[in-house]
Amino acid sequence: MKNFLCICLLLISIGGCKPGIPSNIIQPDKMEEVLYDVHIADGYIATIPDPDSAKNTSAAYYKGIYKRFEIDSALYSRSMNYYYDHPDVFNVIYEKITAKLKKTKEKEDKINAKRLKKIEAIRKAKKDSLDKADPQRVLREAAAKKDSLAKAEALVKKTKADAAKKIKKDSLAKVAELKKLKKAEAKKLKAGAAQKASLKKEDEAGTAKKIQ
C-alpha cells in the first residue's frame, strides 16, 4: 500500500511538471531585455533617411546589443524562431515590453515638455531683458514688421500688375496676329479673284476671235 502511494505521488509530480525553455535558447526575462533594446534601436534607425547610413547604424547597434547581453546573431535568431513557435510565451514577453516602452515614452514626453518649457522661459526672459535695456527696441521691431508687411503687399500688387500686363500684351499680340492672318487671307482671296477674272477675260477674248 505504501509503495502504491509513492508510485501515485511520483506519477502526479511527473504529470504536473511542464517542459521549461531549452538551455540553448535565451531565457524569457533576458529575451525581454534584449527585445526592448532592439525596439529602441529600431525606432532610432527608422528616423535615418539615408538607407546606407541606416544599414550601417543598424549593424553597429545590433552588435552593441549582442555584446551587452553576451549573445550572438545565431543565438538571437534561434531564440526568435523558438518564441515564434511558442506564441503563448512570446505574448507574455511582449506584453511586458509594450508596458515598458509605454512608460519610457511617457517619461521622454515629460522630459521634452520640461525642456521646451525651459527654452521658452529662457527666450522670454532674454526678450524681456532686451526690451528693458532698450525700450525703443519694441517700437523698432513693430516698425520693421509693419515695413516688411508693406513690402510684401507691394510685391504682391506688383506681381499681379505684371501678370495683368503680360496677359493684356499676349492678348493684343494674338489679336494683331489674327488681323494679320485675316488680312493675308483677304489679299490671297482678292488675288485669286483677280486671276480668275483675268482668265475669264482671256477666254472670252479667245472665243470672240474664233467667232470672227
Short mmCIF file of C-alpha atoms in Angstrom, two decimals:
data_model
loop_
_atom_site.label_atom_id
_atom_site.label_comp_id
_atom_site.label_asym_id
_atom_site.label_seq_id
_atom_site.Cartn_x
_atom_site.Cartn_y
_atom_site.Cartn_z
CA MET A 1 0.00 0.00 0.00
CA LYS A 2 2.84 2.33 0.92
CA ASN A 3 4.65 1.58 -2.36
CA PHE A 4 1.44 2.20 -4.31
CA LEU A 5 1.02 5.66 -2.75
CA CYS A 6 4.62 6.55 -3.56
CA ILE A 7 4.15 5.49 -7.16
CA CYS A 8 0.96 7.60 -7.40
CA LEU A 9 2.69 10.66 -5.97
CA LEU A 10 5.59 10.20 -8.38
CA LEU A 11 3.24 9.96 -11.37
CA ILE A 12 1.34 13.07 -10.23
CA SER A 13 4.56 15.04 -9.82
CA ILE A 14 5.79 13.94 -13.24
CA GLY A 15 2.46 14.77 -14.84
CA GLY A 16 2.38 18.20 -13.21
CA CYS A 17 5.82 19.19 -14.50
CA LYS A 18 5.86 21.32 -17.65
CA PRO A 19 8.80 21.38 -20.01
CA GLY A 20 10.90 24.55 -19.48
CA ILE A 21 12.68 26.79 -22.00
CA PRO A 22 15.61 24.91 -23.60
CA SER A 23 19.01 25.87 -22.25
CA ASN A 24 20.28 26.78 -25.73
CA ILE A 25 17.60 29.49 -26.00
CA ILE A 26 17.70 32.99 -24.50
CA GLN A 27 15.51 32.79 -21.39
CA PRO A 28 12.30 34.89 -21.26
CA ASP A 29 13.50 37.52 -18.75
CA LYS A 30 16.69 38.13 -20.69
CA MET A 31 14.86 37.97 -24.03
CA GLU A 32 12.55 40.72 -22.77
CA GLU A 33 15.54 42.99 -22.14
CA VAL A 34 17.14 42.13 -25.48
CA LEU A 35 13.97 42.84 -27.46
CA TYR A 36 13.40 46.09 -25.55
CA ASP A 37 16.81 47.35 -26.63
CA VAL A 38 16.17 46.10 -30.18
CA HIS A 39 12.92 48.10 -30.37
CA ILE A 40 14.64 51.24 -29.07
CA ALA A 41 17.40 50.82 -31.67
CA ASP A 42 14.90 50.17 -34.49
CA GLY A 43 12.94 53.27 -33.51
CA TYR A 44 16.04 55.44 -33.86
CA ILE A 45 17.21 53.75 -37.09
CA ALA A 46 13.78 54.43 -38.65
CA THR A 47 14.49 58.19 -38.36
CA ILE A 48 17.62 57.96 -40.56
CA PRO A 49 16.63 58.93 -44.15
CA ASP A 50 19.71 57.58 -45.95
CA PRO A 51 19.42 53.77 -46.49
CA ASP A 52 23.19 53.16 -46.37
CA SER A 53 23.60 55.14 -43.14
CA ALA A 54 20.60 53.36 -41.64
CA LYS A 55 22.09 49.97 -42.56
CA ASN A 56 25.49 50.80 -41.03
CA THR A 57 23.91 52.24 -37.89
CA SER A 58 21.66 49.19 -37.54
CA ALA A 59 24.64 46.82 -37.75
CA ALA A 60 26.52 48.82 -35.10
CA TYR A 61 23.51 48.96 -32.74
CA TYR A 62 22.77 45.25 -33.02
CA LYS A 63 26.43 44.43 -32.47
CA GLY A 64 26.36 46.53 -29.30
CA ILE A 65 23.22 44.76 -28.07
CA TYR A 66 24.75 41.32 -28.67
CA LYS A 67 27.88 42.35 -26.80
CA ARG A 68 25.93 43.78 -23.87
CA PHE A 69 23.91 40.61 -23.33
CA GLU A 70 26.78 38.26 -24.24
CA ILE A 71 24.92 36.66 -27.16
CA ASP A 72 25.43 36.45 -30.92
CA SER A 73 23.25 36.72 -34.01
CA ALA A 74 22.91 32.92 -34.30
CA LEU A 75 21.63 32.58 -30.72
CA TYR A 76 19.30 35.55 -31.21
CA SER A 77 17.82 34.09 -34.42
CA ARG A 78 17.43 30.63 -32.87
CA SER A 79 15.68 32.12 -29.85
CA MET A 80 13.34 34.21 -32.00
CA ASN A 81 12.38 31.13 -34.02
CA TYR A 82 11.68 29.25 -30.80
CA TYR A 83 9.44 32.00 -29.44
CA TYR A 84 7.64 32.33 -32.77
CA ASP A 85 6.77 28.64 -32.39
CA HIS A 86 5.59 29.26 -28.79
CA PRO A 87 3.30 32.31 -29.09
CA ASP A 88 1.88 31.84 -25.59
CA VAL A 89 5.31 32.56 -24.09
CA PHE A 90 6.11 35.22 -26.68
CA ASN A 91 2.88 37.12 -25.97
CA VAL A 92 3.74 37.36 -22.28
CA ILE A 93 7.17 38.74 -23.16
CA TYR A 94 5.70 41.34 -25.49
CA GLU A 95 3.08 42.45 -23.01
CA LYS A 96 5.91 43.35 -20.64
CA ILE A 97 7.90 45.04 -23.41
CA THR A 98 4.87 47.09 -24.51
CA ALA A 99 4.25 48.28 -20.95
CA LYS A 100 7.92 49.17 -20.56
CA LEU A 101 8.02 51.07 -23.87
CA LYS A 102 4.88 52.97 -22.88
CA LYS A 103 6.46 54.07 -19.60
CA THR A 104 9.63 55.08 -21.40
CA LYS A 105 7.67 57.19 -23.92
CA GLU A 106 5.68 58.89 -21.16
CA LYS A 107 8.92 59.69 -19.35
CA GLU A 108 10.53 61.10 -22.51
CA ASP A 109 7.42 63.17 -23.27
CA LYS A 110 7.57 64.73 -19.79
CA ILE A 111 11.30 65.44 -20.18
CA ASN A 112 10.73 67.03 -23.61
CA ALA A 113 7.84 69.11 -22.29
CA LYS A 114 10.02 70.40 -19.44
CA ARG A 115 12.87 71.11 -21.86
CA LEU A 116 10.60 73.08 -24.21
CA LYS A 117 9.11 74.97 -21.28
CA LYS A 118 12.60 75.86 -20.06
CA ILE A 119 13.69 77.02 -23.53
CA GLU A 120 10.57 79.16 -23.86
CA ALA A 121 11.18 80.66 -20.41
CA ILE A 122 14.81 81.49 -21.33
CA ARG A 123 13.69 83.03 -24.63
CA LYS A 124 11.05 85.15 -22.89
CA ALA A 125 13.47 86.23 -20.17
CA LYS A 126 16.03 87.22 -22.81
CA LYS A 127 13.41 89.19 -24.74
CA ASP A 128 12.18 90.93 -21.59
CA SER A 129 15.77 91.79 -20.67
CA LEU A 130 16.46 93.27 -24.11
CA ASP A 131 13.19 95.22 -24.01
CA LYS A 132 14.10 96.72 -20.62
CA ALA A 133 17.63 97.58 -21.73
CA ASP A 134 16.36 99.16 -24.96
CA PRO A 135 12.74 100.38 -24.69
CA GLN A 136 12.81 101.60 -28.32
CA ARG A 137 13.54 98.04 -29.48
CA VAL A 138 9.87 97.05 -29.32
CA LEU A 139 8.91 100.06 -31.42
CA ARG A 140 11.65 99.32 -33.94
CA GLU A 141 10.55 95.68 -34.22
CA ALA A 142 6.94 96.76 -34.70
CA ALA A 143 8.00 99.27 -37.35
CA ALA A 144 10.20 96.67 -39.07
CA LYS A 145 7.32 94.20 -39.05
CA LYS A 146 4.96 96.82 -40.48
CA ASP A 147 7.52 97.73 -43.15
CA SER A 148 8.01 94.08 -44.00
CA LEU A 149 4.27 93.57 -44.40
CA ALA A 150 4.03 96.70 -46.56
CA LYS A 151 6.84 95.45 -48.81
CA ALA A 152 5.16 92.06 -49.07
CA GLU A 153 1.85 93.67 -50.05
CA ALA A 154 3.62 95.90 -52.59
CA LEU A 155 5.36 92.88 -54.09
CA VAL A 156 2.05 91.03 -54.37
CA LYS A 157 0.43 94.04 -56.08
CA LYS A 158 3.38 94.42 -58.46
CA THR A 159 3.28 90.71 -59.30
CA LYS A 160 -0.44 90.91 -60.03
CA ALA A 161 0.03 94.06 -62.13
CA ASP A 162 2.89 92.46 -64.11
CA ALA A 163 0.77 89.37 -64.68
CA ALA A 164 -2.16 91.52 -65.88
CA LYS A 165 0.13 93.45 -68.23
CA LYS A 166 1.55 90.26 -69.66
CA ILE A 167 -1.93 88.81 -70.21
CA LYS A 168 -3.02 92.05 -71.94
CA LYS A 169 0.15 92.11 -74.06
CA ASP A 170 -0.32 88.49 -75.07
CA SER A 171 -3.96 89.14 -75.92
CA LEU A 172 -3.07 92.19 -78.07
CA ALA A 173 -0.34 90.17 -79.79
CA LYS A 174 -2.82 87.41 -80.56
CA VAL A 175 -5.36 89.94 -81.90
CA ALA A 176 -2.68 91.56 -84.09
CA GLU A 177 -1.59 88.17 -85.36
CA LEU A 178 -5.21 87.26 -86.12
CA LYS A 179 -5.73 90.54 -88.02
CA LYS A 180 -2.54 89.91 -89.95
CA LEU A 181 -3.71 86.42 -90.88
CA LYS A 182 -7.15 87.74 -91.94
CA LYS A 183 -5.54 90.49 -94.00
CA ALA A 184 -3.23 87.99 -95.71
CA GLU A 185 -6.16 85.68 -96.37
CA ALA A 186 -8.22 88.55 -97.83
CA LYS A 187 -5.30 89.57 -100.01
CA LYS A 188 -4.93 85.99 -101.17
CA LEU A 189 -8.65 85.74 -101.95
CA LYS A 190 -8.55 89.07 -103.83
CA ALA A 191 -5.55 87.91 -105.88
CA GLY A 192 -7.33 84.65 -106.64
CA ALA A 193 -10.45 86.52 -107.77
CA ALA A 194 -8.38 88.85 -109.98
CA GLN A 195 -6.62 85.89 -111.53
CA LYS A 196 -9.95 84.19 -112.23
CA ALA A 197 -11.31 87.39 -113.80
CA SER A 198 -8.20 87.71 -115.96
CA LEU A 199 -8.50 84.11 -117.11
CA LYS A 200 -12.19 84.61 -117.86
CA LYS A 201 -11.42 87.75 -119.86
CA GLU A 202 -8.76 85.91 -121.84
CA ASP A 203 -11.21 83.06 -122.52
CA GLU A 204 -13.86 85.49 -123.72
CA ALA A 205 -11.35 87.25 -125.97
CA GLY A 206 -10.27 83.93 -127.40
CA THR A 207 -13.83 82.88 -128.05
CA ALA A 208 -14.56 86.19 -129.79
CA LYS A 209 -11.60 85.77 -132.16
CA LYS A 210 -12.79 82.28 -133.09
CA ILE A 211 -16.27 83.60 -133.92
CA GLN A 212 -14.80 86.25 -136.24
#
